[in-house]
PDB file of C-alpha atoms in Angstrom:
ATOM      1  CA  UNK A  91     -16.061  15.045   9.703  1.00 46.00           C
ATOM      2  CA  UNK A  92     -13.951  12.960  12.051  1.00 51.00           C
ATOM      3  CA  UNK A  93     -15.397  12.444  15.509  1.00 54.00           C
ATOM      4  CA  UNK A  94     -13.442  14.055  18.374  1.00 65.00           C
ATOM      5  CA  UNK A  95     -10.997  11.714  20.095  1.00 67.00           C
ATOM      6  CA  UNK A  96     -12.027  10.420  23.495  1.00 82.00           C
ATOM      7  CA  UNK A  97      -9.910  10.729  26.610  1.00 85.00           C
ATOM      8  CA  UNK A  98      -8.325   7.310  26.108  1.00 86.00           C
ATOM      9  CA  UNK A  99      -7.398   8.072  22.509  1.00 88.00           C
ATOM     10  CA  UNK A 100      -5.926  11.453  23.445  1.00 89.00           C
ATOM     11  CA  UNK A 101      -3.856   9.833  26.194  1.00 92.00           C
ATOM     12  CA  UNK A 102      -2.541   7.235  23.761  1.00 92.00           C
ATOM     13  CA  UNK A 103      -1.700   9.953  21.247  1.00 91.00           C
ATOM     14  CA  UNK A 104       0.196  11.941  23.872  1.00 93.00           C
ATOM     15  CA  UNK A 105       2.125   8.834  24.910  1.00 95.00           C
ATOM     16  CA  UNK A 106       3.018   8.097  21.311  1.00 93.00           C
ATOM     17  CA  UNK A 107       4.207  11.672  20.747  1.00 93.00           C
ATOM     18  CA  UNK A 108       6.221  11.667  23.989  1.00 95.00           C
ATOM     19  CA  UNK A 109       8.013   8.456  23.053  1.00 97.00           C
ATOM     20  CA  UNK A 110       8.780   9.644  19.522  1.00 94.00           C
ATOM     21  CA  UNK A 111       9.901  13.129  20.598  1.00 95.00           C
ATOM     22  CA  UNK A 112      12.122  11.628  23.287  1.00 97.00           C
ATOM     23  CA  UNK A 113      13.691   9.202  20.826  1.00 96.00           C
ATOM     24  CA  UNK A 114      14.385  11.835  18.195  1.00 95.00           C
ATOM     25  CA  UNK A 115      15.896  14.194  20.779  1.00 96.00           C
ATOM     26  CA  UNK A 116      18.230  11.455  22.015  1.00 97.00           C
ATOM     27  CA  UNK A 117      19.144  10.391  18.490  1.00 96.00           C
ATOM     28  CA  UNK A 118      19.987  13.970  17.508  1.00 95.00           C
ATOM     29  CA  UNK A 119      22.113  14.427  20.613  1.00 96.00           C
ATOM     30  CA  UNK A 120      23.968  11.112  20.600  1.00 96.00           C
ATOM     31  CA  UNK A 121      23.422   9.430  17.233  1.00 95.00           C
ATOM     32  CA  UNK A 122      20.946   6.748  16.189  1.00 96.00           C
ATOM     33  CA  UNK A 123      23.235   3.768  16.757  1.00 94.00           C
ATOM     34  CA  UNK A 124      24.447   5.038  20.138  1.00 96.00           C
ATOM     35  CA  UNK A 125      20.981   5.159  21.731  1.00 97.00           C
ATOM     36  CA  UNK A 126      19.177   1.952  22.721  1.00 96.00           C
ATOM     37  CA  UNK A 127      15.474   1.317  22.975  1.00 96.00           C
ATOM     38  CA  UNK A 128      15.997   0.761  26.701  1.00 97.00           C
ATOM     39  CA  UNK A 129      17.499   4.262  26.966  1.00 97.00           C
ATOM     40  CA  UNK A 130      14.496   5.774  25.206  1.00 97.00           C
ATOM     41  CA  UNK A 131      11.959   3.912  27.322  1.00 97.00           C
ATOM     42  CA  UNK A 132      13.700   5.050  30.503  1.00 97.00           C
ATOM     43  CA  UNK A 133      13.738   8.721  29.551  1.00 97.00           C
ATOM     44  CA  UNK A 134      10.157   8.592  28.231  1.00 96.00           C
ATOM     45  CA  UNK A 135       9.128   6.805  31.456  1.00 95.00           C
ATOM     46  CA  UNK A 136       7.455   3.871  29.724  1.00 96.00           C
ATOM     47  CA  UNK A 137       8.228   0.172  29.671  1.00 96.00           C
ATOM     48  CA  UNK A 138      10.017  -1.431  26.739  1.00 96.00           C
ATOM     49  CA  UNK A 139       6.902  -3.489  25.820  1.00 96.00           C
ATOM     50  CA  UNK A 140       4.839  -0.283  25.839  1.00 96.00           C
ATOM     51  CA  UNK A 141       7.312   1.390  23.509  1.00 97.00           C
ATOM     52  CA  UNK A 142       7.149  -1.505  21.056  1.00 96.00           C
ATOM     53  CA  UNK A 143       3.350  -1.435  21.207  1.00 95.00           C
ATOM     54  CA  UNK A 144       3.479   2.017  19.633  1.00 95.00           C
ATOM     55  CA  UNK A 145       6.575   1.542  17.464  1.00 94.00           C
ATOM     56  CA  UNK A 146       7.338  -1.988  16.206  1.00 93.00           C
ATOM     57  CA  UNK A 147      10.960  -1.167  15.324  1.00 93.00           C
ATOM     58  CA  UNK A 148      13.596   1.258  16.512  1.00 95.00           C
ATOM     59  CA  UNK A 149      13.569   2.856  13.069  1.00 95.00           C
ATOM     60  CA  UNK A 150       9.841   3.536  13.315  1.00 93.00           C
ATOM     61  CA  UNK A 151      10.532   5.843  16.260  1.00 94.00           C
ATOM     62  CA  UNK A 152      11.943   8.242  13.671  1.00 93.00           C
ATOM     63  CA  UNK A 153      10.440   7.518  10.284  1.00 90.00           C
ATOM     64  CA  UNK A 154       6.859   6.886  11.394  1.00 86.00           C
ATOM     65  CA  UNK A 155       6.347  10.482  10.247  1.00 79.00           C
ATOM     66  CA  UNK A 156       6.718   9.242   6.690  1.00 80.00           C
ATOM     67  CA  UNK A 157       3.903   6.764   7.291  1.00 76.00           C
ATOM     68  CA  UNK A 158       1.464   9.671   7.415  1.00 71.00           C
ATOM     69  CA  UNK A 159       2.291  10.357   3.756  1.00 80.00           C
ATOM     70  CA  UNK A 160       1.814   6.820   2.474  1.00 85.00           C
ATOM     71  CA  UNK A 161      -1.743   7.405   1.305  1.00 90.00           C
ATOM     72  CA  UNK A 162      -1.595  11.146   0.591  1.00 94.00           C
ATOM     73  CA  UNK A 163      -1.014  10.837  -3.156  1.00 95.00           C
ATOM     74  CA  UNK A 164      -3.627   8.111  -3.574  1.00 95.00           C
ATOM     75  CA  UNK A 165      -6.124  10.235  -1.640  1.00 95.00           C
ATOM     76  CA  UNK A 166      -5.344  13.253  -3.827  1.00 96.00           C
ATOM     77  CA  UNK A 167      -6.161  11.178  -6.910  1.00 96.00           C
ATOM     78  CA  UNK A 168      -9.262   9.535  -5.454  1.00 94.00           C
ATOM     79  CA  UNK A 169     -10.724  12.792  -4.106  1.00 96.00           C
ATOM     80  CA  UNK A 170      -9.789  15.129  -6.958  1.00 96.00           C
ATOM     81  CA  UNK A 171     -12.587  17.438  -8.193  1.00 95.00           C
ATOM     82  CA  UNK A 172     -14.596  16.419 -11.263  1.00 93.00           C
ATOM     83  CA  UNK A 173     -12.862  17.345 -14.486  1.00 93.00           C
ATOM     84  CA  UNK A 174      -9.400  17.453 -12.914  1.00 95.00           C
ATOM     85  CA  UNK A 175      -6.953  14.839 -14.179  1.00 93.00           C
ATOM     86  CA  UNK A 176      -4.938  12.702 -11.809  1.00 95.00           C
ATOM     87  CA  UNK A 177      -1.674  14.270 -12.979  1.00 95.00           C
ATOM     88  CA  UNK A 178      -3.024  17.797 -12.586  1.00 97.00           C
ATOM     89  CA  UNK A 179      -4.256  17.012  -9.071  1.00 97.00           C
ATOM     90  CA  UNK A 180      -0.883  15.556  -8.055  1.00 97.00           C
ATOM     91  CA  UNK A 181       0.973  18.471  -9.616  1.00 98.00           C
ATOM     92  CA  UNK A 182      -1.132  21.038  -7.772  1.00 98.00           C
ATOM     93  CA  UNK A 183      -0.765  19.142  -4.502  1.00 98.00           C
ATOM     94  CA  UNK A 184       3.026  19.244  -4.799  1.00 98.00           C
ATOM     95  CA  UNK A 185       2.931  22.968  -5.586  1.00 98.00           C
ATOM     96  CA  UNK A 186       0.716  23.516  -2.545  1.00 98.00           C
ATOM     97  CA  UNK A 187       3.270  21.612  -0.468  1.00 97.00           C
ATOM     98  CA  UNK A 188       6.044  23.879  -1.721  1.00 98.00           C
ATOM     99  CA  UNK A 189       4.018  26.965  -0.857  1.00 98.00           C
ATOM    100  CA  UNK A 190       3.347  25.597   2.629  1.00 97.00           C
ATOM    101  CA  UNK A 191       7.026  24.658   3.078  1.00 97.00           C
ATOM    102  CA  UNK A 192       6.015  21.053   3.730  1.00 96.00           C
ATOM    103  CA  UNK A 193       9.219  19.201   4.722  1.00 94.00           C
ATOM    104  CA  UNK A 194       8.232  16.307   2.464  1.00 93.00           C
ATOM    105  CA  UNK A 195       8.912  18.596  -0.540  1.00 96.00           C
ATOM    106  CA  UNK A 196      12.418  19.379   0.721  1.00 96.00           C
ATOM    107  CA  UNK A 197      11.609  23.097   0.811  1.00 97.00           C
ATOM    108  CA  UNK A 198      11.961  23.841   4.516  1.00 97.00           C
ATOM    109  CA  UNK A 199      14.844  25.660   6.187  1.00 97.00           C
ATOM    110  CA  UNK A 200      13.802  25.238   9.823  1.00 96.00           C
ATOM    111  CA  UNK A 201      16.879  24.121  11.775  1.00 95.00           C
ATOM    112  CA  UNK A 202      15.015  21.306  13.536  1.00 93.00           C
ATOM    113  CA  UNK A 203      13.662  19.990  10.231  1.00 93.00           C
ATOM    114  CA  UNK A 204      17.144  20.118   8.717  1.00 95.00           C
ATOM    115  CA  UNK A 205      18.594  18.235  11.696  1.00 95.00           C
ATOM    116  CA  UNK A 206      15.871  15.590  11.416  1.00 93.00           C
ATOM    117  CA  UNK A 207      16.522  15.225   7.682  1.00 92.00           C
ATOM    118  CA  UNK A 208      20.255  14.801   8.275  1.00 93.00           C
ATOM    119  CA  UNK A 209      19.589  12.179  10.946  1.00 94.00           C
ATOM    120  CA  UNK A 210      17.382  10.146   8.616  1.00 93.00           C
ATOM    121  CA  UNK A 211      19.487  10.291   5.484  1.00 91.00           C
ATOM    122  CA  UNK A 212      22.819   9.774   7.231  1.00 93.00           C
ATOM    123  CA  UNK A 213      21.638   6.547   8.893  1.00 95.00           C
ATOM    124  CA  UNK A 214      21.470   3.528   6.537  1.00 95.00           C
ATOM    125  CA  UNK A 215      18.812   1.635   8.500  1.00 94.00           C
ATOM    126  CA  UNK A 216      16.560   4.695   8.502  1.00 94.00           C
ATOM    127  CA  UNK A 217      17.040   5.184   4.759  1.00 94.00           C
ATOM    128  CA  UNK A 218      16.023   1.559   4.234  1.00 93.00           C
ATOM    129  CA  UNK A 219      12.883   2.033   6.338  1.00 92.00           C
ATOM    130  CA  UNK A 220      11.946   5.185   4.424  1.00 91.00           C
ATOM    131  CA  UNK A 221      12.295   3.184   1.207  1.00 92.00           C
ATOM    132  CA  UNK A 222       9.713   0.728   2.525  1.00 91.00           C
ATOM    133  CA  UNK A 223       7.279   3.554   3.187  1.00 90.00           C
ATOM    134  CA  UNK A 224       7.852   4.912  -0.322  1.00 91.00           C
ATOM    135  CA  UNK A 225       7.138   1.470  -1.764  1.00 93.00           C
ATOM    136  CA  UNK A 226       3.844   1.359   0.127  1.00 93.00           C
ATOM    137  CA  UNK A 227       2.988   4.858  -1.124  1.00 93.00           C
ATOM    138  CA  UNK A 228       3.697   3.725  -4.677  1.00 95.00           C
ATOM    139  CA  UNK A 229       1.427   0.699  -4.309  1.00 95.00           C
ATOM    140  CA  UNK A 230      -1.410   2.816  -2.889  1.00 94.00           C
ATOM    141  CA  UNK A 231      -1.073   5.382  -5.680  1.00 95.00           C
ATOM    142  CA  UNK A 232      -1.041   2.679  -8.341  1.00 94.00           C
ATOM    143  CA  UNK A 233      -4.329   1.319  -7.002  1.00 92.00           C
ATOM    144  CA  UNK A 234      -5.900   4.782  -7.107  1.00 93.00           C
ATOM    145  CA  UNK A 235      -4.640   5.338 -10.658  1.00 93.00           C
ATOM    146  CA  UNK A 236      -6.209   2.104 -11.874  1.00 90.00           C
ATOM    147  CA  UNK A 237      -9.593   3.781 -11.425  1.00 84.00           C
ATOM    148  CA  UNK A 238      -8.409   7.192 -12.655  1.00 87.00           C
ATOM    149  CA  UNK A 239      -6.877   6.091 -15.955  1.00 85.00           C
ATOM    150  CA  UNK A 240      -8.825   4.979 -18.992  1.00 67.00           C
ATOM    151  CA  UNK A 241      -6.738   1.887 -19.557  1.00 60.00           C
ATOM    152  CA  UNK A 242      -7.288  -1.830 -19.232  1.00 62.00           C
ATOM    153  CA  UNK A 243      -3.615  -2.402 -18.432  1.00 72.00           C
ATOM    154  CA  UNK A 244      -2.733  -2.152 -14.750  1.00 84.00           C
ATOM    155  CA  UNK A 245       0.924  -1.815 -15.733  1.00 89.00           C
ATOM    156  CA  UNK A 246       0.167   1.721 -16.952  1.00 89.00           C
ATOM    157  CA  UNK A 247      -1.010   2.746 -13.492  1.00 91.00           C
ATOM    158  CA  UNK A 248       1.912   0.990 -11.830  1.00 93.00           C
ATOM    159  CA  UNK A 249       4.464   2.659 -14.107  1.00 93.00           C
ATOM    160  CA  UNK A 250       2.948   6.107 -13.617  1.00 93.00           C
ATOM    161  CA  UNK A 251       2.810   5.651  -9.845  1.00 95.00           C
ATOM    162  CA  UNK A 252       6.466   4.699  -9.773  1.00 96.00           C
ATOM    163  CA  UNK A 253       7.373   7.710 -11.888  1.00 96.00           C
ATOM    164  CA  UNK A 254       5.384  10.111  -9.692  1.00 96.00           C
ATOM    165  CA  UNK A 255       6.889   8.844  -6.436  1.00 95.00           C
ATOM    166  CA  UNK A 256      10.406   8.890  -7.900  1.00 96.00           C
ATOM    167  CA  UNK A 257       9.889  12.347  -9.405  1.00 97.00           C
ATOM    168  CA  UNK A 258       8.724  13.880  -6.147  1.00 96.00           C
ATOM    169  CA  UNK A 259      11.551  12.194  -4.238  1.00 95.00           C
ATOM    170  CA  UNK A 260      14.127  13.659  -6.643  1.00 97.00           C
ATOM    171  CA  UNK A 261      12.528  17.101  -6.536  1.00 98.00           C
ATOM    172  CA  UNK A 262      12.630  17.021  -2.733  1.00 96.00           C
ATOM    173  CA  UNK A 263      16.258  15.886  -2.746  1.00 96.00           C
ATOM    174  CA  UNK A 264      17.287  18.754  -5.035  1.00 97.00           C
ATOM    175  CA  UNK A 265      15.447  21.233  -2.820  1.00 98.00           C
ATOM    176  CA  UNK A 266      17.175  19.861   0.306  1.00 96.00           C
ATOM    177  CA  UNK A 267      20.563  20.165  -1.359  1.00 96.00           C
ATOM    178  CA  UNK A 268      19.919  23.828  -2.134  1.00 97.00           C
ATOM    179  CA  UNK A 269      18.809  24.514   1.443  1.00 97.00           C
ATOM    180  CA  UNK A 270      21.773  22.663   2.942  1.00 95.00           C
ATOM    181  CA  UNK A 271      24.050  24.761   0.727  1.00 96.00           C
ATOM    182  CA  UNK A 272      22.919  27.775   2.734  1.00 95.00           C
ATOM    183  CA  UNK A 273      20.016  29.210   0.749  1.00 97.00           C
ATOM    184  CA  UNK A 274      16.663  30.074   2.287  1.00 97.00           C
ATOM    185  CA  UNK A 275      13.417  28.327   1.415  1.00 98.00           C
ATOM    186  CA  UNK A 276      12.000  31.622   0.161  1.00 98.00           C
ATOM    187  CA  UNK A 277      14.957  32.075  -2.178  1.00 98.00           C
ATOM    188  CA  UNK A 278      14.717  28.517  -3.526  1.00 98.00           C
ATOM    189  CA  UNK A 279      10.926  28.502  -3.920  1.00 98.00           C
ATOM    190  CA  UNK A 280      10.745  29.906  -7.502  1.00 98.00           C
ATOM    191  CA  UNK A 281      13.278  27.340  -8.727  1.00 98.00           C
ATOM    192  CA  UNK A 282      11.464  24.548  -6.912  1.00 98.00           C
ATOM    193  CA  UNK A 283       8.193  25.530  -8.588  1.00 98.00           C
ATOM    194  CA  UNK A 284       9.847  25.699 -12.004  1.00 98.00           C
ATOM    195  CA  UNK A 285      11.413  22.267 -11.467  1.00 98.00           C
ATOM    196  CA  UNK A 286       8.067  20.789 -10.414  1.00 98.00           C
ATOM    197  CA  UNK A 287       6.304  22.291 -13.430  1.00 98.00           C
ATOM    198  CA  UNK A 288       8.987  20.855 -15.742  1.00 98.00           C
ATOM    199  CA  UNK A 289       8.884  17.431 -14.087  1.00 97.00           C
ATOM    200  CA  UNK A 290       5.106  17.153 -14.293  1.00 97.00           C
ATOM    201  CA  UNK A 291       5.155  18.313 -17.912  1.00 96.00           C
ATOM    202  CA  UNK A 292       7.411  15.356 -18.658  1.00 95.00           C
ATOM    203  CA  UNK A 293       5.047  13.029 -16.795  1.00 95.00           C
ATOM    204  CA  UNK A 294       2.115  14.334 -18.839  1.00 92.00           C
ATOM    205  CA  UNK A 295       4.001  13.745 -22.080  1.00 89.00           C
ATOM    206  CA  UNK A 296       4.748  10.172 -21.085  1.00 82.00           C
ATOM    207  CA  UNK A 297       1.180   9.527 -20.020  1.00 79.00           C
ATOM    208  CA  UNK A 298      -0.242  11.030 -23.207  1.00 72.00           C
ATOM    209  CA  UNK A 299       1.570   8.389 -25.188  1.00 59.00           C
ATOM    210  CA  UNK A 300       0.173   5.568 -23.110  1.00 58.00           C
ATOM    211  CA  UNK A 301      -3.434   6.366 -22.272  1.00 54.00           C
ATOM    212  CA  UNK A 302      -6.145   8.961 -21.885  1.00 47.00           C
ATOM    213  CA  UNK A 303      -7.533   9.920 -18.484  1.00 46.00           C
ATOM    214  CA  UNK A 304     -11.135   9.710 -17.499  1.00 44.00           C
TER     215      UNK A 304
END
């Protein structure tokens, strides 16, 4: 189990959350390009150097939330129960995310989540930063799959990792589009599950032709 955070760590976490929440609120109200880092620091009551200590770039003030997901898939593979294949573990994790209405799956109709999603994907520099996080997630998953797959070719793990990350991104995008069209997450859920099952079936077929899993 993780040790409880000390007072200093909790204070740093609160400062980080305050800065990020302030930035996102300002961006939603005025637009990403219309708000400066100086504006954010002033409202959050921190210095500009302090802000950059927590968030190296302006984009990170928003998309740092995606950083939390960079190692999720690789952890799912590495910590899967004995006898469970990597693909099955990833499939079940995505289904669990749909059931929990995890925003990363696109199946979330909370108005604040929808506003955040629109902010990110309507701002080119934020889209570019998200792409960097996805690339890191793909690299981490590929490394985990090297150990999970019974293959002496690292390209197999790299190709599968790329397909998994791309598949889940597309599934999430389709789910978002349905929600934005005015449907509820509960209404979309059965379709989202069916799409995920179909997508992972295709991934299994491709993998079966390339290697066997340990």
